[in-house]
mmCIF file of C-alpha atoms in Angstrom:
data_model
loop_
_atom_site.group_PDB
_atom_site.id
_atom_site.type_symbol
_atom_site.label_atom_id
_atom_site.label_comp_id
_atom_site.label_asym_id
_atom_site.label_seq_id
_atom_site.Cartn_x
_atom_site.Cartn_y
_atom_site.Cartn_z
ATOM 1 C CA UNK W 1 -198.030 88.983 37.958
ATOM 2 C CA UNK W 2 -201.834 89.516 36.127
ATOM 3 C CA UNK W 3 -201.010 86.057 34.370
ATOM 4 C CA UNK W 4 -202.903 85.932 30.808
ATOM 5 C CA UNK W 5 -204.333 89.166 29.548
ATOM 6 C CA UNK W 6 -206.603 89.507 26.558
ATOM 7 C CA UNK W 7 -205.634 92.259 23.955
ATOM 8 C CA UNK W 8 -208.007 94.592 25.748
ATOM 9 C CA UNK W 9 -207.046 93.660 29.043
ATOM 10 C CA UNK W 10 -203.368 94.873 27.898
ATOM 11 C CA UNK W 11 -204.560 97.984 26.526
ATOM 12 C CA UNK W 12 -206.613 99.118 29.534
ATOM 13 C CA UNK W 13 -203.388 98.594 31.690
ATOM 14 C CA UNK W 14 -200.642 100.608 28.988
ATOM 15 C CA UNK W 15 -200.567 104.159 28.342
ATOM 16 C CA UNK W 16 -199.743 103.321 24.713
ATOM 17 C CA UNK W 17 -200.198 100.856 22.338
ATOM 18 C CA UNK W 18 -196.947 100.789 20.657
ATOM 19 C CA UNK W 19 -195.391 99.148 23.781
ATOM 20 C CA UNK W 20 -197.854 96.046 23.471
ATOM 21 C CA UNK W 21 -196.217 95.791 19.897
ATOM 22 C CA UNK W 22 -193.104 95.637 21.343
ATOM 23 C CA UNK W 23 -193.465 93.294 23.410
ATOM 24 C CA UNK W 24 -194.956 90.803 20.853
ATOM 25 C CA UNK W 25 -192.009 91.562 18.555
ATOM 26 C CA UNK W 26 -189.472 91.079 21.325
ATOM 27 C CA UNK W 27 -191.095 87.802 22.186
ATOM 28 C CA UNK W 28 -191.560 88.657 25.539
ATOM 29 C CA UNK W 29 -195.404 88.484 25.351
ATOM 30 C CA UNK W 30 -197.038 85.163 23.072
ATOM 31 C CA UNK W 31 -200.282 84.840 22.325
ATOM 32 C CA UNK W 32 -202.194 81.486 23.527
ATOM 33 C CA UNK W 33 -205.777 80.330 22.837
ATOM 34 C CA UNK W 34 -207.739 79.464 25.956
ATOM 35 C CA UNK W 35 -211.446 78.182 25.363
ATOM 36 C CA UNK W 36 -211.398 80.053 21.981
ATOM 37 C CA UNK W 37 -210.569 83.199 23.389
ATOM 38 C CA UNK W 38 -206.886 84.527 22.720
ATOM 39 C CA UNK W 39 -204.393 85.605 25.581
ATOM 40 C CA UNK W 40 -201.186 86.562 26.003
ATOM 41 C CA UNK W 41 -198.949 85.464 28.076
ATOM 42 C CA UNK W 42 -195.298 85.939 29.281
ATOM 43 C CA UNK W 43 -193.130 84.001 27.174
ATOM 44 C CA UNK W 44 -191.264 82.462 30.156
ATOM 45 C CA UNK W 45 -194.591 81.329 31.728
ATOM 46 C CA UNK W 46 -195.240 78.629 28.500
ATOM 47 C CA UNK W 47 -194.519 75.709 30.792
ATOM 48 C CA UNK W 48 -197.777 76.441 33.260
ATOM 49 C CA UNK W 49 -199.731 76.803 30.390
ATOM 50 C CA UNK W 50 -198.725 74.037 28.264
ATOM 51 C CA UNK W 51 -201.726 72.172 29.932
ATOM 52 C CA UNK W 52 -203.994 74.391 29.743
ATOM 53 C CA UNK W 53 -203.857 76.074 26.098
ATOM 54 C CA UNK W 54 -203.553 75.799 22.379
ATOM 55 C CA UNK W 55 -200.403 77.234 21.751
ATOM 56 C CA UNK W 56 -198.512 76.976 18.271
ATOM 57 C CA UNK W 57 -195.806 74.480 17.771
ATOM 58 C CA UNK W 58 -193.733 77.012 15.661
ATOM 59 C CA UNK W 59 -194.156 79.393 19.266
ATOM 60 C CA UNK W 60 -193.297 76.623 20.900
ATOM 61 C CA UNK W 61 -189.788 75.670 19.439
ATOM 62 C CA UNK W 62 -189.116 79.463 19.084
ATOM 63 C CA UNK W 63 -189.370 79.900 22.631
ATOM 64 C CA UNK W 64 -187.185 76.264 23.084
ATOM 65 C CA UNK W 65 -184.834 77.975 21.158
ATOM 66 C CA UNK W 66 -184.087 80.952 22.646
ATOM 67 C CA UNK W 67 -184.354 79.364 26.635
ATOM 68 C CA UNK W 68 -181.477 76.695 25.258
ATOM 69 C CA UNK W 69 -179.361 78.670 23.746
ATOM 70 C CA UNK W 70 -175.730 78.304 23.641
ATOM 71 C CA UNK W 71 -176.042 81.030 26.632
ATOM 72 C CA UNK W 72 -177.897 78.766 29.090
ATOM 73 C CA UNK W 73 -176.528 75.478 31.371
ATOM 74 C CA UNK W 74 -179.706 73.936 30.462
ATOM 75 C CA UNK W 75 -179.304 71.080 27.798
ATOM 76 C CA UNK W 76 -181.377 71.486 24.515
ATOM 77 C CA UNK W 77 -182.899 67.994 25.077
ATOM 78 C CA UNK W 78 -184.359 68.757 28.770
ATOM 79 C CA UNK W 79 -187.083 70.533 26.725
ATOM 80 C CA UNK W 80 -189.911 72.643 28.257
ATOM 81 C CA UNK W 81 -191.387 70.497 31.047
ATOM 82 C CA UNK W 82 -195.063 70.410 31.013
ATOM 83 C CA UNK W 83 -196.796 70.449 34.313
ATOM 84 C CA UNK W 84 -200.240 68.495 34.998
ATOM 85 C CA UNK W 85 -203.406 70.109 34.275
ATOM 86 C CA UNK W 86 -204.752 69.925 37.518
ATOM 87 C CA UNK W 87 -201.425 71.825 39.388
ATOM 88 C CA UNK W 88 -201.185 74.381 36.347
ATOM 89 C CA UNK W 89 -205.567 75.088 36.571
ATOM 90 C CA UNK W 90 -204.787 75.247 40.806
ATOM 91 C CA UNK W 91 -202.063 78.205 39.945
ATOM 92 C CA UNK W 92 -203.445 80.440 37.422
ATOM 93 C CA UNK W 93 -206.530 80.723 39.149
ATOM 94 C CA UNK W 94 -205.282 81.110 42.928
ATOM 95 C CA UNK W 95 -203.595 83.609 40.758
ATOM 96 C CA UNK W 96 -206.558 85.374 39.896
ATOM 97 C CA UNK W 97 -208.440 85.464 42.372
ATOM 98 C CA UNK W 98 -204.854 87.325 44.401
ATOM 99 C CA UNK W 99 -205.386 89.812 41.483
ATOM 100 C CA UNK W 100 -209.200 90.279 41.370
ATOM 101 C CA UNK W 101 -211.979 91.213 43.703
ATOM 102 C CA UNK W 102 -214.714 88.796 44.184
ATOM 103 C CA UNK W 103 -215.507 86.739 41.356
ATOM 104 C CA UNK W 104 -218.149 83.603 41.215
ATOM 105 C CA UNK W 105 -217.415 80.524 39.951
ATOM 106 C CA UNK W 106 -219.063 81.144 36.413
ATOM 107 C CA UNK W 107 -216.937 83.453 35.770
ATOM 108 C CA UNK W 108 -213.581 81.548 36.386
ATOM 109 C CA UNK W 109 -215.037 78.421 34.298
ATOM 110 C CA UNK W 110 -215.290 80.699 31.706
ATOM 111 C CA UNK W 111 -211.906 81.685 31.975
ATOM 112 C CA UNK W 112 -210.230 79.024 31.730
ATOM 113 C CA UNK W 113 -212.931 76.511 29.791
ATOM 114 C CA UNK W 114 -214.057 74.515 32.110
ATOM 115 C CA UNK W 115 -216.976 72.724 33.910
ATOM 116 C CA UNK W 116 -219.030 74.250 36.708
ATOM 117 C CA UNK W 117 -218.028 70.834 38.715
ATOM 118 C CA UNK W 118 -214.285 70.960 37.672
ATOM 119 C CA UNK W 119 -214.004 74.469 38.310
ATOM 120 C CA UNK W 120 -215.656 74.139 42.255
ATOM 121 C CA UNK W 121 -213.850 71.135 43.060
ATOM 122 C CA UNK W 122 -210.775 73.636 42.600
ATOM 123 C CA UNK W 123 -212.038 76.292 44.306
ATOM 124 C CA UNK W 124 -212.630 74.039 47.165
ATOM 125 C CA UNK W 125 -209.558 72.569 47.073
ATOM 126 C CA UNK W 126 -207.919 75.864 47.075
ATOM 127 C CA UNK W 127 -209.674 77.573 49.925
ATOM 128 C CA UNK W 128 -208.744 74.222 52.435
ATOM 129 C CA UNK W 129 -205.118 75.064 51.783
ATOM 130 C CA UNK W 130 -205.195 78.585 50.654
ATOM 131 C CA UNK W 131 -206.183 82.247 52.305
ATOM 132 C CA UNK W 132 -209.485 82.109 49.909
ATOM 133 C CA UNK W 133 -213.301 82.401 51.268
ATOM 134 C CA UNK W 134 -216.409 82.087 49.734
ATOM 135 C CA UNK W 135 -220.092 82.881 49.667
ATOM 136 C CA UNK W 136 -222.364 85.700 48.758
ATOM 137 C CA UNK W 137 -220.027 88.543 49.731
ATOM 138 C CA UNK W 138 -221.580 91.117 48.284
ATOM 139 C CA UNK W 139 -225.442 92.497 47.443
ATOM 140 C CA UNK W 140 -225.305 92.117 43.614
ATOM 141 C CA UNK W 141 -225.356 88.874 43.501
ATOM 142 C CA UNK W 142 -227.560 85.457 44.634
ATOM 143 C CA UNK W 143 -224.739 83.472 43.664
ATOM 144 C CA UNK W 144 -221.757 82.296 45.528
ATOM 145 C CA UNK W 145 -218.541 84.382 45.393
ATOM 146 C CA UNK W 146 -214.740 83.682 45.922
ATOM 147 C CA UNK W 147 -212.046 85.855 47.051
ATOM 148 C CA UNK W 148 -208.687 85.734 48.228
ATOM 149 C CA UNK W 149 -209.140 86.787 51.995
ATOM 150 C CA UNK W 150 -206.658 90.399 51.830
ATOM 151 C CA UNK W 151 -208.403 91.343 48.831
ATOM 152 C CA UNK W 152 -211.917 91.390 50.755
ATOM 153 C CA UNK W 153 -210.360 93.032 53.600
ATOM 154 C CA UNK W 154 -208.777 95.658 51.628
ATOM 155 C CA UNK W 155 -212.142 96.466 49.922
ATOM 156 C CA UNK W 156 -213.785 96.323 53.042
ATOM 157 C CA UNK W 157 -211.219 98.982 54.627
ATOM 158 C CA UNK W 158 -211.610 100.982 51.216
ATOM 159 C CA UNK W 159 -215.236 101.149 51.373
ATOM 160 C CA UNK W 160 -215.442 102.414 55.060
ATOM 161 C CA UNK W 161 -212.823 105.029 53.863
ATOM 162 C CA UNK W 162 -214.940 106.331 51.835
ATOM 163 C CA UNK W 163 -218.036 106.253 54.179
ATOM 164 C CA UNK W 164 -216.176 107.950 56.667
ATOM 165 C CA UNK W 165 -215.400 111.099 54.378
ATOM 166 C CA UNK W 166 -219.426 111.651 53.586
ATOM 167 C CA UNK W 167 -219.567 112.184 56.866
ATOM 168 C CA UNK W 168 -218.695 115.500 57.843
ATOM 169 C CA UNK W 169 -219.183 116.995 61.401
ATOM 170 C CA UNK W 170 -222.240 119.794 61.597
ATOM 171 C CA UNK W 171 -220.826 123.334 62.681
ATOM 172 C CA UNK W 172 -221.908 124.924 66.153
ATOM 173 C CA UNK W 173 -224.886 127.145 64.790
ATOM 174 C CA UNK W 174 -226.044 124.183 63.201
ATOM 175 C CA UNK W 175 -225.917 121.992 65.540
ATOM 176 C CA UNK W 176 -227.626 124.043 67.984
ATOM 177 C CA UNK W 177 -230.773 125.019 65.280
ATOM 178 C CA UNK W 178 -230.881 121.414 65.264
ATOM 179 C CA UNK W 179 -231.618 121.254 69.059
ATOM 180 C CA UNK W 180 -233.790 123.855 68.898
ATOM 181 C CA UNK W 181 -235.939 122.546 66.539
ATOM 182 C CA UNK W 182 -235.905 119.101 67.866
ATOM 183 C CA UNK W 183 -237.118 120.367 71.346
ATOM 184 C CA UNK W 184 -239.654 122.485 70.078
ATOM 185 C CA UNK W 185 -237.595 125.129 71.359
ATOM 186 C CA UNK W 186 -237.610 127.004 68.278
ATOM 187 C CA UNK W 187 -240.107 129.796 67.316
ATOM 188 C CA UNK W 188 -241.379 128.063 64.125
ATOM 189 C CA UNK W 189 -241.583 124.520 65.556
ATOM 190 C CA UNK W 190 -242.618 125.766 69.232
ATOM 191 C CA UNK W 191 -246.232 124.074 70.430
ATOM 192 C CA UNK W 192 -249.612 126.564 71.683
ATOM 193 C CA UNK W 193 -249.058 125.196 74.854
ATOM 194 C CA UNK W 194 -245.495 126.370 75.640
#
């Protein structure tokens, strides 16, 4: 699971646009407002976000509604259970850094609205208990990075892939012009002397 997607975030990942319609008419996708900037999330994923969003009240009850219906064992009054900020922001963003490359920490605060400090003293808490490293991991950058350990090593693995394809063995008469050039063997490249 991607977790919240923006409306262009959805689009680059459907073939067609129609089915993002659906999905907001079905209910299956609602939007939420984090830090001003609107997402959309599955509907059965409002509890972790309770915390961390502006989500409408009529959305809200809707989705109440239809999880405590007469089909369900859960009572109507058991509500949607909130969880604390701090457990939800330690989720969704272990989350994306499982589903993204390396990212910094600017970039994450941004995300999810919050404070350079807040947003580190996550990070760090997460990569004591989780697979997640940090520093600068690649050459773009001056600033520190964090990434969820497989993803590195999986771009790592990629990336000598591809090195390993430019490479491309030289065939025999090359190889030996080669020699004979590099030996001064060669006619052209031969010295007076020889």
């Amino acid at each position: 699971r991607l977790g919240e997607l923006t409306e262009s975030e959805m689009t680059d990942r459907v073939e067609k646009k129609e089915f993002i319609g659906q999905l907001k008419t079905r209910n299956i996708i609602i939007p939420i407002t984090i830090g001003g900037n609107e997402h959309y999330i599955l509907s059965e994923e409002l509890p972790l976000y309770l915390a961390l969003a502006k989500i409408d009240p009529t959305i809200i009850r809707m989705i109440e509604q239809i999880m405590f219906s007469s089909n369900t064992d859960i009572p109507a009054e058991a509500g949607i259970q909130k969880l604390e900020k701090r457990d939800a922001l330690k989720y969704v963003v272990m989350r994306m850094l499982r589903s993204h490359g390396t990212l910094t920490t600017k970039e994450i605060s941004q995300r999810y609205a919050l404070s350079g400090d807040e947003c580190e003293e996550i990070l760090r808490s997460l990569s004591t208990s989780e697979n997640i490293i940090h520093g600068i991991l690649t050459e773009e950058t001056e600033v520190q990075q964090w990434c969820y350990r497989p993803n590195l090593e999986r771009i790592h693995r990629a990336s000598i892939s591809i090195l390993r394809k430019e490479i491309k063995p030289a065939t025999i008469p090359d190889f030996t012009q080669l020699l004979l050039q590099w030996q001064h063997r060669h006619p052209s490249t031969r010295e007076k002397n020889d």
